[in-house]
Coordinates of C-alpha atoms and ligand atoms in Angstrom, one line a residue:
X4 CA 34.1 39.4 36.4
X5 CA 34.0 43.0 36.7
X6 CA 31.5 44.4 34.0
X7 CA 33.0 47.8 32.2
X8 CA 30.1 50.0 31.6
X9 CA 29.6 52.2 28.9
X10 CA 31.4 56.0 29.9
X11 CA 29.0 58.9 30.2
X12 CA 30.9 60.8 32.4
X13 CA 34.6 61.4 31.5
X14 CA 37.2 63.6 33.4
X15 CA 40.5 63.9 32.1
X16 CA 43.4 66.0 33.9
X17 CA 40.7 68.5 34.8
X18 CA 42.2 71.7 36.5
X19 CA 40.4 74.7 38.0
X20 CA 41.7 78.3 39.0
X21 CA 39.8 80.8 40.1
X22 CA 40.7 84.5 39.5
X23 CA 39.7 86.3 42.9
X24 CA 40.0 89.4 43.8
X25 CA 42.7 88.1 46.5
X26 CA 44.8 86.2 43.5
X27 CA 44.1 83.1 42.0
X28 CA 42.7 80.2 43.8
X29 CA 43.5 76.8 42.8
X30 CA 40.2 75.0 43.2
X31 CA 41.0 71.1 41.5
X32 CA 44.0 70.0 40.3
X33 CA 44.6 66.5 38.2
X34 CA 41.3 65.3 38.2
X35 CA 40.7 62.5 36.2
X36 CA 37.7 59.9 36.5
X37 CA 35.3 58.2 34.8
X38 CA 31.8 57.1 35.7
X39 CA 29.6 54.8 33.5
X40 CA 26.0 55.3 32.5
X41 CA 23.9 54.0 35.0
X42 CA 26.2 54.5 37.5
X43 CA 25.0 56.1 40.7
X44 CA 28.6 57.8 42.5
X45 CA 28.8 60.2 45.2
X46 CA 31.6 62.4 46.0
X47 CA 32.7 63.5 49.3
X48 CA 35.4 65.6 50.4
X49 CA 36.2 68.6 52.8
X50 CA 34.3 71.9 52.5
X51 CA 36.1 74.0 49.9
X52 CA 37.8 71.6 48.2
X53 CA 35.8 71.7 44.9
X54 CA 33.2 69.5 44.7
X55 CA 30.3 72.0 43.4
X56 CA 32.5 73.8 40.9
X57 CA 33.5 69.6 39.6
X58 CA 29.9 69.5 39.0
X59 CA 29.7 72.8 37.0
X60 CA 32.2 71.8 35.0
X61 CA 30.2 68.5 34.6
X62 CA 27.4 70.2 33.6
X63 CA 29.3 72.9 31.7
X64 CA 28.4 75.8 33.4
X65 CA 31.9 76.5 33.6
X66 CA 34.7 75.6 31.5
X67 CA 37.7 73.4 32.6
X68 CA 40.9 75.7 32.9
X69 CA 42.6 72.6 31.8
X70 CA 42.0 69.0 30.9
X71 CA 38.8 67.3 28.9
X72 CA 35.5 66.9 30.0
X73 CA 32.9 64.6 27.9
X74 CA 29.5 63.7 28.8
X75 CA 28.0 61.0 26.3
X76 CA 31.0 61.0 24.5
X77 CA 31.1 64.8 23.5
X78 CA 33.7 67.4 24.7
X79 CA 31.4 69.8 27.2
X80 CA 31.8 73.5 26.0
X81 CA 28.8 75.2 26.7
X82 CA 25.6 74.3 29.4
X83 CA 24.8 70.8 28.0
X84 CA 20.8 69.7 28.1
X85 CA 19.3 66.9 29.3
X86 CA 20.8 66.9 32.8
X87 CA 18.7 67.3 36.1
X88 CA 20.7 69.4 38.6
X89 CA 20.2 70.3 42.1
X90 CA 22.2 73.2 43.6
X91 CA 23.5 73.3 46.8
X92 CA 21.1 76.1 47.8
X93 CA 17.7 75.6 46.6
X94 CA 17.4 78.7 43.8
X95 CA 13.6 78.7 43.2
X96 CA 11.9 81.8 41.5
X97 CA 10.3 83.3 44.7
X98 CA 7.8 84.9 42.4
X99 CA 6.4 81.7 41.1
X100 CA 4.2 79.2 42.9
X101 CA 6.3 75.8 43.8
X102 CA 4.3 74.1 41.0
X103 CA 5.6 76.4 38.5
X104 CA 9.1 76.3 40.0
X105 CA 9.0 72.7 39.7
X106 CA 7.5 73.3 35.8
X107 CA 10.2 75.8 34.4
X108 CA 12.7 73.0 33.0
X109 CA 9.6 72.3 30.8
X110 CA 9.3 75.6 29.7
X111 CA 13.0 76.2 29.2
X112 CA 13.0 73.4 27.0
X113 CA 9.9 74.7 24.9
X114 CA 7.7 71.8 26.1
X115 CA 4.4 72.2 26.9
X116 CA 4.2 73.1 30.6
X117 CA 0.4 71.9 30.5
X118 CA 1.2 68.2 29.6
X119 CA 3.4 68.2 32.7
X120 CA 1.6 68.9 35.6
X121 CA -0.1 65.8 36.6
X122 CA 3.8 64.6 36.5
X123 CA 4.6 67.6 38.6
X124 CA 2.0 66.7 41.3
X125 CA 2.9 63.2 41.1
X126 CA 6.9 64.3 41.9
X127 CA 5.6 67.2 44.6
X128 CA 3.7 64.0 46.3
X129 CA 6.7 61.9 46.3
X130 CA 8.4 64.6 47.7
X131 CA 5.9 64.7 50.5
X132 CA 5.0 68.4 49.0
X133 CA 1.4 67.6 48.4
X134 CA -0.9 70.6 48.7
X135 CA 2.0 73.0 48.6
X136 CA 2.2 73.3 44.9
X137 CA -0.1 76.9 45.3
X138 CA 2.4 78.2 47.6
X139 CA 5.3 80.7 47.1
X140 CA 9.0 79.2 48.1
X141 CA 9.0 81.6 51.1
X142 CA 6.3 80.1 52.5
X143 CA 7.9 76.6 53.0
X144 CA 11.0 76.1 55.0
X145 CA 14.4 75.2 53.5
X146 CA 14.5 71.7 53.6
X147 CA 10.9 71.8 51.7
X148 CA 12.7 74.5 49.1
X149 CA 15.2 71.8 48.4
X150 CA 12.9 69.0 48.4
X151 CA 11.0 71.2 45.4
X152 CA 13.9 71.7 43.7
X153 CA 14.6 67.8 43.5
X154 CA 11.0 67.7 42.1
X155 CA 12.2 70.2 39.2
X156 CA 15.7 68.4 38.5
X157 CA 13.7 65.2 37.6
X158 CA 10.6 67.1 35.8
X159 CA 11.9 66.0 32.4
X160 CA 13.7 62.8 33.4
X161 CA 16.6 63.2 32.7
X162 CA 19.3 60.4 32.4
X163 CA 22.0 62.6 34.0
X164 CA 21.7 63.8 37.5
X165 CA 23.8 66.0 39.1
X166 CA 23.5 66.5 43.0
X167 CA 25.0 69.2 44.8
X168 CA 24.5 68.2 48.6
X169 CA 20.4 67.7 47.8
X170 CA 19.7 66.5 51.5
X171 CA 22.0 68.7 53.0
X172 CA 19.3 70.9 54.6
X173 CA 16.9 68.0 55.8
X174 CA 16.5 66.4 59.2
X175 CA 17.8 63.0 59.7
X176 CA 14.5 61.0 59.0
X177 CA 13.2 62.7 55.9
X178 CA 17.0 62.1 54.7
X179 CA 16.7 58.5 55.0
X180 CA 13.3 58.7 53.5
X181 CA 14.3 60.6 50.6
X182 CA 17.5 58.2 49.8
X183 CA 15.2 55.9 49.1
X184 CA 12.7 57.9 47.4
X185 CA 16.3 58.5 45.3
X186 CA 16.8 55.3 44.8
X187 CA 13.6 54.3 43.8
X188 CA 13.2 56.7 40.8
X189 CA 16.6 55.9 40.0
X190 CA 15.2 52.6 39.1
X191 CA 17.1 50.6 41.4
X192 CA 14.3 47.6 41.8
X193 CA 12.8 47.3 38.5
X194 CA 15.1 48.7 35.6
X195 CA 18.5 47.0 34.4
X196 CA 21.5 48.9 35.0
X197 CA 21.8 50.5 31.0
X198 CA 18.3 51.9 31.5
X199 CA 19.3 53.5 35.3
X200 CA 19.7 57.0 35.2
X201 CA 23.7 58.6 35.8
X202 CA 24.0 59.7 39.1
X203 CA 27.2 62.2 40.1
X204 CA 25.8 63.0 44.2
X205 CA 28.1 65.7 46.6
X206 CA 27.9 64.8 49.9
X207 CA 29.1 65.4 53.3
X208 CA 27.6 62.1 55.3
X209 CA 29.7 59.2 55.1
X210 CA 26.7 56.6 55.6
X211 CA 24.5 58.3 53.2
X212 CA 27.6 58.3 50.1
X213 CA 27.6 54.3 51.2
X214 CA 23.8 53.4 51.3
X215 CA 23.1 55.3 47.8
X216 CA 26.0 54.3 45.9
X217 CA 28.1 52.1 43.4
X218 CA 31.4 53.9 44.2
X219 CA 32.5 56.8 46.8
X220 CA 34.7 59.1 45.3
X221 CA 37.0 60.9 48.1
X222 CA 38.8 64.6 47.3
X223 CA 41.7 65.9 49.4
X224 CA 41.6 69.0 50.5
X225 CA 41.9 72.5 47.8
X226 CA 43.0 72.1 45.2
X227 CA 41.0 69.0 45.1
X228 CA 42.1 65.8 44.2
X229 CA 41.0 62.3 43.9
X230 CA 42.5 60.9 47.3
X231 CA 40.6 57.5 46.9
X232 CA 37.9 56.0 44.6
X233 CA 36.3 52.5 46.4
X234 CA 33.8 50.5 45.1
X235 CA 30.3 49.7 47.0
X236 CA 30.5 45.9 47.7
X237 CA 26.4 45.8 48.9
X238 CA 23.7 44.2 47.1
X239 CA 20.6 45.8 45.8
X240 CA 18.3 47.2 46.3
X241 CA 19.9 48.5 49.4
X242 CA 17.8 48.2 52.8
X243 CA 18.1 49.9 56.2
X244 CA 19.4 46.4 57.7
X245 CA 22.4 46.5 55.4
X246 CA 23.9 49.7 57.3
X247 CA 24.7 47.3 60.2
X248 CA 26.5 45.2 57.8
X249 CA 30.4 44.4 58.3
X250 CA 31.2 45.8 54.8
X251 CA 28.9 49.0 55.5
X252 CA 31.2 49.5 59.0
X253 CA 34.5 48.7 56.7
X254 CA 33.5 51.2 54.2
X255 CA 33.2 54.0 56.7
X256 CA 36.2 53.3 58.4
X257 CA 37.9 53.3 55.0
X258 CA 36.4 56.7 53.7
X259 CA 36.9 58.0 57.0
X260 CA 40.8 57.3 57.1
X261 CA 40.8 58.4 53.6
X262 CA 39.4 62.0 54.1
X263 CA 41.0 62.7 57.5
X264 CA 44.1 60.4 57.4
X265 CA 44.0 59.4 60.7
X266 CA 43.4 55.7 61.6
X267 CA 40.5 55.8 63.1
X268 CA 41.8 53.8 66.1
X269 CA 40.0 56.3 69.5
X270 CA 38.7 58.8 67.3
X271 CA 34.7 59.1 66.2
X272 CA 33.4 60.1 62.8
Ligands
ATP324 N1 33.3 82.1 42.1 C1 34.4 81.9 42.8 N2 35.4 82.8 42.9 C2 36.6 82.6 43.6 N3 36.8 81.4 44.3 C3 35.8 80.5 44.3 C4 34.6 80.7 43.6 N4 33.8 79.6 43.8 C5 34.5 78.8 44.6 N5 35.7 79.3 44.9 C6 36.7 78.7 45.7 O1 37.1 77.5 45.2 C7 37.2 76.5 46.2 C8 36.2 75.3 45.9 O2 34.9 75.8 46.1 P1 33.7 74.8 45.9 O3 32.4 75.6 46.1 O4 33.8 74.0 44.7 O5 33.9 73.8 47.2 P2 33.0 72.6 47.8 O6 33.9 71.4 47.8 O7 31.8 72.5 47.0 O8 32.7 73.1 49.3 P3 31.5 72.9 50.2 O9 31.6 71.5 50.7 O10 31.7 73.9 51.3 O11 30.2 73.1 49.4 C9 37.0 77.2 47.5 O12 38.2 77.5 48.0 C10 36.2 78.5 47.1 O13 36.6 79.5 48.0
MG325 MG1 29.8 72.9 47.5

């Protein structure tokens, strides 16, 4: 029985042109999807082909040259609150401490910043960040700048997530670890799927778009398109064993053949 969640996320026909200085660039064309809430999907296409400026859209940062966009059912027109985001580039304050970094969203939102910090330890810690929160973002190295940033994206716990390559900058281990750390807080173990948070995750690793989630969305090249949309057929919660798993091998091999086009047969990912 295939169980039809509950749309959060709704894409319909979305198109994107940007006005360069060159001419215009056609950055998506005839995108149309729809993830549910609770859903955890990841996108992954070639570089270029408009994955970051889908999330904006998403997230209503910028508007849809044409097509509809809803998020909770409402058409998105302007920045829409309550989302968590995570840029590809880190983009802390380099004036503020990584603890305040990681507090702003509260005082954006006119919460009490005060109330939060135990929380903001607590997600600096998770992050393996302890003992940096008195520290400027220069002072910690790239992949630490974006680990910080995931620590301010879930500050307010927020049901929608939107992840621009967030472990793009991290070495292989700390990657691993922090899929799961991902997967944890998105509740995978002990929360029904209603209560999950939305996930919408860019990436460019084909293994870590299977291990994390529900469905991979694949793009074609610019002006991106939806070239494939396959479900995740793994149980959860997902363990390290499971990536030696036939379907796990399968899955590649299909998202592979979907981004490239090739077969696959004498070439490696
Ligand atoms: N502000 C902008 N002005 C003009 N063109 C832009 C702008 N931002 C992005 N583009 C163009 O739109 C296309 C899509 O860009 P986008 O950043 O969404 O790609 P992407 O899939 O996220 O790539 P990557 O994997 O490298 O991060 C690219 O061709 C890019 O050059
Ligand atoms: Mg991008």
């Amino acid at each position: 029985m295939i169980v039809v969640n509950k749309e959060l996320i709704g894409l319909d026909r979305v198109g994107m042109t940007y006005e360069a200085a060159s001419g215009p660039v056609e950055a998506l064309a005839g995108i149309s999807l729809s993830v549910g809430a609770g859903e955890f999907v990841s996108l992954v296409g070639p570089s270029g082909c408009g994955k970051s400026t889908l999330l904006r859209i998403v997230a209503g940062l910028r508007p849809a040259a044409v097509g509809t966009v809803t998020v909770a059912g409402r058409a998105v027109r302007e920045p829409i609150p309550d989302i968590g985001m995570v840029f590809q580039a880190p983009i802390l304050l380099k004036w503020r401490s990584i603890l305040q970094n990681v507090l702003l969203p509260a005082e954006l939102a006119g919460q009490d910043a005060g109330a939060l910090q135990g929380r903001a330890q607590q997600l600096l810690d998770m992050a393996g960040l302890s003992g940096f929160g008195d520290k400027l973002p220069r002072e910690l190295s790239g992949g630490m700048q974006q680990r910080a940033a995931l620590c301010r994206a879930l500050l307010l716990d927020p049901p929608l997530l939107l992840m621009d390559e967030p472990f793009g900058a991290l070495d292989a281990m700390t990657r691993d670890d922090m899929a799961l750390e991902l997967l944890r807080i998105w509740g995978e173990r002990d929360l029904a799927r209603e209560a999950r948070k939305t996930v919408l995750f860019v990436t460019h690793s084909i293994p870590e778009a299977i291990f994390l989630s529900d469905r991979v969305v694949i793009m074609s090249p610019r002006p991106g398109r939806i070239a494939a949309d396959l479900k995740v057929d793994l149980p959860r919660p997902r363990t390290v064993e499971l990536r030696a798993s036939e379907t796990f091998g399968r899955l590649s091999l299909e998202i592979f053949r979907a981004l490239t086009g090739r077969s696959g047969a004498g070439t490696s990912a």
